[in-house]
Amino acid sequence: MYQQVLDPVADSLGWSSLVAALPLAVLFVLLGGVRMRAWQASLIALAVALAVAVWTYGMPADQALLAGAEGAAFGFFPILWIVINAIWVYNMTVETGHFDVLRRTFAQVSDDRRIQAILIAFSFGALIEALAGFGTPVAVTSVMLIALGFEPLKAAVVALTANTAPVAFGAMATPVLTLGKVTGQDSDTLGAMVGRQTPILAVFVPLVLVLIVDGRRGLRETWPAAVLCGAAFGLAQYGTSNFVSVPLADVVASLVSAAAVVALVRLRRPHTPPRPAVVAGGAADEPTPEFAARVERAGSGAESAPDSRADVVRAYAPYAIIIAVFVVCQIDGVKDQLDRATRTFGWPGLHLTSASGKPLASVTFTLNYLTTPGTQMLVAGLLTMAALGVGFGRALRAYGATLNQLKWAILTVMAVLALAFVMNASGQTITLGTWMAGAGGAFALLSPILGWLGTAVTGSDTSSNSLFGALQITAAEKADLSPVLMAATNSSGGVLGKMVSPQNLAIAAAAVGLDGREGDIFRRVVLWSLLFLAGMCVLSGLQSTGVLDWMVP
């Protein structure tokens, strides 16, 4: 049995926090400074976390290794199980040519790269986030942008930056529902509070996408479409999460924002930029020969006869099937039946208690075979096979190609989740959180940073809420702050850590064929992540005072 210690270094929470932060510091320095491959950086950071757990926190080596094994298993199921099956469905649409049909329908809306970035990365990506989450929208939308002519690095940056505002309600609001379970707060109330924070973020994200794609000129020429998209998304997300259904918030918001952009483009077509766009204000990256060949292949057949209505219907069929499967599985009666297959057990050999002596819930592993979005995505994939006329052998080869495509991303995700579980089990994350919670009333300003930190490490807003949700409630009670506000802020701040998390960087790099260049992607998104985080900190601080406390339900 291992009991967590919060201040193992000189009985000081501050000094202990510095040591506890070492694995994270190593991870981000190796990624952003040394430009090391994500899987290598993750394994080294995991080794540092194990060393800190054993030699500083006094955790038995076998318990530390078992915690890492549980984290790696959780990284594969349910997280990678969702991503693998979602990318498999996407790869089948590529194999059959229906992805090209889908791409052409988006291109017909507008040939302006800036509008395409808003429509695909933000609105369409939000729909995929609503249905699957866990890195899937980054992989799908970045490849779609490449097919439209975006340079791979730019496509990855745009997709990662866009994958922010929808995250808290992703995978049918799994992060919010999880937050409700770990905090004991009503999930509808928490969803309503999150729906009064992330919609404000949504207004600015499309503007940033335009700035990334084409700098100040893009902002000057296409700001009406960007503002309309963000405002429509934000209003729909707020209205749905507060008055209709928390799980459906992103579904409704994504469709409303896409419809708004399409309607505006029909009335007013922006000028198409004649020169290459830039990434984050820097010089445009020279396209590689592989990228040039990919663009040529994607553009082949563009001058052929228009796609038939039947082809267009089949191109959209996989996404309609996914929506239908997920909606059916959310019906209470169906969900209850599927939940009968769920098995919960204690991780073998792992025995942990908190600093107060209470058993930790993290030692419990849940195999929700049928209720996990990954299995539901697999079912949608089987139905997609029938809808697109894909034979079993062809589908199996596409699955093998998917596993090969994601092999380094799989290793990265499992290593990062192992690191997160070791830090959590040994007490390193609680040390960091408790130290920040000692800020008193100023904790309202720091609360989003905890959420950001949790998602940056685990790559999942759901995991971040599991990690720090209860701590946010405790800190709120000590500082006389609103528990609902602080818990919701953990989730809202967490969405901003998604774009810098190693697992999402690895998924993005794998999707666009830039394995090993995760560090380059990281450097182009980290400033946007920190800028948005600063804004969320200010918003949280104001909502804890008389200035904006009327926004707290």
mmCIF file of N, CA and C in Angstrom, residues 108-175:
data_model
loop_
_atom_site.group_PDB
_atom_site.id
_atom_site.type_symbol
_atom_site.label_atom_id
_atom_site.label_comp_id
_atom_site.label_asym_id
_atom_site.label_seq_id
_atom_site.Cartn_x
_atom_site.Cartn_y
_atom_site.Cartn_z
ATOM 1 N N GLN A 108 -16.827 23.801 -53.366
ATOM 2 C CA GLN A 108 -17.836 24.518 -54.143
ATOM 3 C C GLN A 108 -18.479 25.644 -53.341
ATOM 4 N N VAL A 109 -18.479 25.514 -52.017
ATOM 5 C CA VAL A 109 -19.026 26.583 -51.179
ATOM 6 C C VAL A 109 -18.197 27.845 -51.344
ATOM 7 N N SER A 110 -16.858 27.681 -51.317
ATOM 8 C CA SER A 110 -15.956 28.812 -51.494
ATOM 9 C C SER A 110 -14.578 28.293 -51.873
ATOM 10 N N ASP A 111 -13.913 29.005 -52.815
ATOM 11 C CA ASP A 111 -12.541 28.641 -53.165
ATOM 12 C C ASP A 111 -11.535 29.478 -52.382
ATOM 13 N N ASP A 112 -12.030 30.206 -51.398
ATOM 14 C CA ASP A 112 -11.177 31.039 -50.541
ATOM 15 C C ASP A 112 -10.637 30.173 -49.401
ATOM 16 N N ARG A 113 -9.300 30.046 -49.320
ATOM 17 C CA ARG A 113 -8.696 29.193 -48.299
ATOM 18 C C ARG A 113 -9.103 29.598 -46.890
ATOM 19 N N ARG A 114 -9.288 30.886 -46.689
ATOM 20 C CA ARG A 114 -9.624 31.374 -45.352
ATOM 21 C C ARG A 114 -11.015 30.921 -44.938
ATOM 22 N N ILE A 115 -11.958 30.975 -45.871
ATOM 23 C CA ILE A 115 -13.317 30.492 -45.598
ATOM 24 C C ILE A 115 -13.303 28.980 -45.408
ATOM 25 N N GLN A 116 -12.498 28.288 -46.215
ATOM 26 C CA GLN A 116 -12.400 26.834 -46.086
ATOM 27 C C GLN A 116 -11.857 26.439 -44.714
ATOM 28 N N ALA A 117 -10.885 27.202 -44.217
ATOM 29 C CA ALA A 117 -10.332 26.908 -42.888
ATOM 30 C C ALA A 117 -11.403 27.046 -41.816
ATOM 31 N N ILE A 118 -12.219 28.096 -41.912
ATOM 32 C CA ILE A 118 -13.284 28.311 -40.933
ATOM 33 C C ILE A 118 -14.322 27.199 -41.015
ATOM 34 N N LEU A 119 -14.756 26.910 -42.233
ATOM 35 C CA LEU A 119 -15.850 25.964 -42.432
ATOM 36 C C LEU A 119 -15.441 24.538 -42.074
ATOM 37 N N ILE A 120 -14.243 24.148 -42.494
ATOM 38 C CA ILE A 120 -13.811 22.759 -42.295
ATOM 39 C C ILE A 120 -13.197 22.545 -40.906
ATOM 40 N N ALA A 121 -12.162 23.344 -40.589
ATOM 41 C CA ALA A 121 -11.453 23.114 -39.323
ATOM 42 C C ALA A 121 -12.318 23.442 -38.116
ATOM 43 N N PHE A 122 -13.106 24.519 -38.212
ATOM 44 C CA PHE A 122 -13.893 24.937 -37.050
ATOM 45 C C PHE A 122 -15.269 24.270 -37.011
ATOM 46 N N SER A 123 -16.103 24.515 -38.023
ATOM 47 C CA SER A 123 -17.479 24.003 -37.980
ATOM 48 C C SER A 123 -17.556 22.491 -38.165
ATOM 49 N N PHE A 124 -16.944 21.972 -39.251
ATOM 50 C CA PHE A 124 -16.980 20.534 -39.488
ATOM 51 C C PHE A 124 -16.182 19.799 -38.416
ATOM 52 N N GLY A 125 -15.049 20.400 -38.004
ATOM 53 C CA GLY A 125 -14.274 19.791 -36.928
ATOM 54 C C GLY A 125 -15.051 19.716 -35.629
ATOM 55 N N ALA A 126 -15.874 20.739 -35.360
ATOM 56 C CA ALA A 126 -16.695 20.735 -34.146
ATOM 57 C C ALA A 126 -17.720 19.611 -34.176
ATOM 58 N N LEU A 127 -18.261 19.322 -35.370
ATOM 59 C CA LEU A 127 -19.213 18.223 -35.483
ATOM 60 C C LEU A 127 -18.539 16.890 -35.180
ATOM 61 N N ILE A 128 -17.342 16.699 -35.721
ATOM 62 C CA ILE A 128 -16.611 15.461 -35.449
ATOM 63 C C ILE A 128 -16.230 15.380 -33.970
ATOM 64 N N GLU A 129 -15.852 16.523 -33.383
ATOM 65 C CA GLU A 129 -15.555 16.561 -31.945
ATOM 66 C C GLU A 129 -16.779 16.172 -31.141
ATOM 67 N N ALA A 130 -17.935 16.657 -31.546
ATOM 68 C CA ALA A 130 -19.171 16.343 -30.836
ATOM 69 C C ALA A 130 -19.468 14.854 -30.856
ATOM 70 N N LEU A 131 -19.100 14.190 -31.961
ATOM 71 C CA LEU A 131 -19.434 12.777 -32.121
ATOM 72 C C LEU A 131 -18.367 11.845 -31.569
ATOM 73 N N ALA A 132 -17.100 12.175 -31.792
ATOM 74 C CA ALA A 132 -16.031 11.257 -31.416
ATOM 75 C C ALA A 132 -15.046 11.863 -30.429
ATOM 76 N N GLY A 133 -14.543 13.057 -30.730
ATOM 77 C CA GLY A 133 -13.561 13.700 -29.847
ATOM 78 C C GLY A 133 -12.232 12.974 -29.831
ATOM 79 N N PHE A 134 -11.444 13.204 -28.786
ATOM 80 C CA PHE A 134 -10.182 12.497 -28.541
ATOM 81 C C PHE A 134 -9.234 12.520 -29.743
ATOM 82 N N GLY A 135 -9.065 13.677 -30.393
ATOM 83 C CA GLY A 135 -8.085 13.800 -31.467
ATOM 84 C C GLY A 135 -8.601 13.506 -32.851
ATOM 85 N N THR A 136 -9.797 12.922 -32.961
ATOM 86 C CA THR A 136 -10.331 12.563 -34.271
ATOM 87 C C THR A 136 -10.518 13.767 -35.191
ATOM 88 N N PRO A 137 -11.118 14.878 -34.726
ATOM 89 C CA PRO A 137 -11.319 16.010 -35.638
ATOM 90 C C PRO A 137 -10.018 16.589 -36.169
ATOM 91 N N VAL A 138 -8.956 16.563 -35.369
ATOM 92 C CA VAL A 138 -7.664 17.076 -35.832
ATOM 93 C C VAL A 138 -7.159 16.248 -37.006
ATOM 94 N N ALA A 139 -7.264 14.934 -36.889
ATOM 95 C CA ALA A 139 -6.783 14.051 -37.950
ATOM 96 C C ALA A 139 -7.590 14.208 -39.229
ATOM 97 N N VAL A 140 -8.909 14.234 -39.101
ATOM 98 C CA VAL A 140 -9.772 14.281 -40.284
ATOM 99 C C VAL A 140 -9.714 15.630 -40.989
ATOM 100 N N THR A 141 -9.836 16.717 -40.230
ATOM 101 C CA THR A 141 -9.889 18.033 -40.875
ATOM 102 C C THR A 141 -8.537 18.454 -41.436
ATOM 103 N N SER A 142 -7.434 18.062 -40.800
ATOM 104 C CA SER A 142 -6.121 18.438 -41.336
ATOM 105 C C SER A 142 -5.885 17.786 -42.692
ATOM 106 N N VAL A 143 -6.305 16.534 -42.839
ATOM 107 C CA VAL A 143 -6.146 15.861 -44.125
ATOM 108 C C VAL A 143 -7.072 16.480 -45.172
ATOM 109 N N MET A 144 -8.265 16.860 -44.758
ATOM 110 C CA MET A 144 -9.187 17.496 -45.686
ATOM 111 C C MET A 144 -8.623 18.824 -46.184
ATOM 112 N N LEU A 145 -7.980 19.577 -45.301
ATOM 113 C CA LEU A 145 -7.367 20.838 -45.704
ATOM 114 C C LEU A 145 -6.220 20.604 -46.682
ATOM 115 N N ILE A 146 -5.444 19.561 -46.457
ATOM 116 C CA ILE A 146 -4.363 19.226 -47.388
ATOM 117 C C ILE A 146 -4.931 18.929 -48.769
ATOM 118 N N ALA A 147 -6.030 18.183 -48.811
ATOM 119 C CA ALA A 147 -6.645 17.852 -50.094
ATOM 120 C C ALA A 147 -7.132 19.095 -50.833
ATOM 121 N N LEU A 148 -7.379 20.162 -50.099
ATOM 122 C CA LEU A 148 -7.806 21.420 -50.717
ATOM 123 C C LEU A 148 -6.624 22.314 -51.075
ATOM 124 N N GLY A 149 -5.396 21.836 -50.794
ATOM 125 C CA GLY A 149 -4.227 22.592 -51.213
ATOM 126 C C GLY A 149 -3.418 23.224 -50.100
ATOM 127 N N PHE A 150 -3.793 23.031 -48.841
ATOM 128 C CA PHE A 150 -3.020 23.586 -47.730
ATOM 129 C C PHE A 150 -1.702 22.822 -47.575
ATOM 130 N N GLU A 151 -0.663 23.553 -47.197
ATOM 131 C CA GLU A 151 0.610 22.923 -46.869
ATOM 132 C C GLU A 151 0.430 22.112 -45.585
ATOM 133 N N PRO A 152 1.041 20.909 -45.475
ATOM 134 C CA PRO A 152 0.793 20.026 -44.324
ATOM 135 C C PRO A 152 0.961 20.679 -42.960
ATOM 136 N N LEU A 153 2.051 21.412 -42.768
ATOM 137 C CA LEU A 153 2.289 22.021 -41.463
ATOM 138 C C LEU A 153 1.198 23.023 -41.130
ATOM 139 N N LYS A 154 0.796 23.802 -42.120
ATOM 140 C CA LYS A 154 -0.252 24.788 -41.893
ATOM 141 C C LYS A 154 -1.586 24.096 -41.595
ATOM 142 N N ALA A 155 -1.866 23.012 -42.304
ATOM 143 C CA ALA A 155 -3.104 22.272 -42.068
ATOM 144 C C ALA A 155 -3.162 21.758 -40.638
ATOM 145 N N ALA A 156 -2.039 21.244 -40.137
ATOM 146 C CA ALA A 156 -1.997 20.738 -38.763
ATOM 147 C C ALA A 156 -2.204 21.863 -37.761
ATOM 148 N N VAL A 157 -1.564 23.014 -37.993
ATOM 149 C CA VAL A 157 -1.692 24.150 -37.078
ATOM 150 C C VAL A 157 -3.133 24.651 -37.037
ATOM 151 N N VAL A 158 -3.757 24.778 -38.192
ATOM 152 C CA VAL A 158 -5.139 25.260 -38.266
ATOM 153 C C VAL A 158 -6.082 24.286 -37.570
ATOM 154 N N ALA A 159 -5.902 22.987 -37.826
ATOM 155 C CA ALA A 159 -6.786 21.982 -37.226
ATOM 156 C C ALA A 159 -6.655 21.954 -35.706
ATOM 157 N N LEU A 160 -5.433 22.052 -35.203
ATOM 158 C CA LEU A 160 -5.221 22.035 -33.754
ATOM 159 C C LEU A 160 -5.793 23.287 -33.093
ATOM 160 N N THR A 161 -5.590 24.444 -33.708
ATOM 161 C CA THR A 161 -6.101 25.691 -33.138
ATOM 162 C C THR A 161 -7.622 25.709 -33.129
ATOM 163 N N ALA A 162 -8.226 25.163 -34.168
ATOM 164 C CA ALA A 162 -9.691 25.143 -34.248
ATOM 165 C C ALA A 162 -10.308 24.214 -33.215
ATOM 166 N N ASN A 163 -9.550 23.199 -32.802
ATOM 167 C CA ASN A 163 -10.077 22.191 -31.885
ATOM 168 C C ASN A 163 -9.971 22.670 -30.439
ATOM 169 N N THR A 164 -10.682 23.750 -30.123
ATOM 170 C CA THR A 164 -10.654 24.329 -28.780
ATOM 171 C C THR A 164 -12.063 24.488 -28.215
ATOM 172 N N ALA A 165 -12.797 25.456 -28.718
ATOM 173 C CA ALA A 165 -14.116 25.777 -28.166
ATOM 174 C C ALA A 165 -15.073 24.585 -28.088
ATOM 175 N N PRO A 166 -15.028 23.625 -29.030
ATOM 176 C CA PRO A 166 -15.983 22.508 -28.948
ATOM 177 C C PRO A 166 -15.606 21.419 -27.947
ATOM 178 N N VAL A 167 -14.366 21.427 -27.436
ATOM 179 C CA VAL A 167 -13.828 20.267 -26.725
ATOM 180 C C VAL A 167 -14.596 19.918 -25.455
ATOM 181 N N ALA A 168 -15.030 20.911 -24.689
ATOM 182 C CA ALA A 168 -15.696 20.631 -23.411
ATOM 183 C C ALA A 168 -16.981 19.830 -23.585
ATOM 184 N N PHE A 169 -17.633 19.978 -24.757
ATOM 185 C CA PHE A 169 -18.865 19.242 -25.029
ATOM 186 C C PHE A 169 -18.622 18.112 -26.025
ATOM 187 N N GLY A 170 -17.344 17.744 -26.227
ATOM 188 C CA GLY A 170 -17.009 16.712 -27.193
ATOM 189 C C GLY A 170 -17.445 15.330 -26.754
ATOM 190 N N ALA A 171 -17.501 14.419 -27.748
ATOM 191 C CA ALA A 171 -17.905 13.024 -27.478
ATOM 192 C C ALA A 171 -19.197 12.977 -26.671
ATOM 193 N N MET A 172 -20.175 13.738 -27.151
ATOM 194 C CA MET A 172 -21.493 13.821 -26.505
ATOM 195 C C MET A 172 -21.366 14.299 -25.056
ATOM 196 N N ALA A 173 -20.534 15.331 -24.850
ATOM 197 C CA ALA A 173 -20.361 15.991 -23.542
ATOM 198 C C ALA A 173 -19.744 15.074 -22.489
ATOM 199 N N THR A 174 -18.912 14.139 -22.921
ATOM 200 C CA THR A 174 -18.251 13.249 -21.969
ATOM 201 C C THR A 174 -17.441 13.999 -20.912
ATOM 202 N N PRO A 175 -16.686 15.069 -21.275
ATOM 203 C CA PRO A 175 -15.936 15.790 -20.231
ATOM 204 C C PRO A 175 -16.834 16.386 -19.145
#
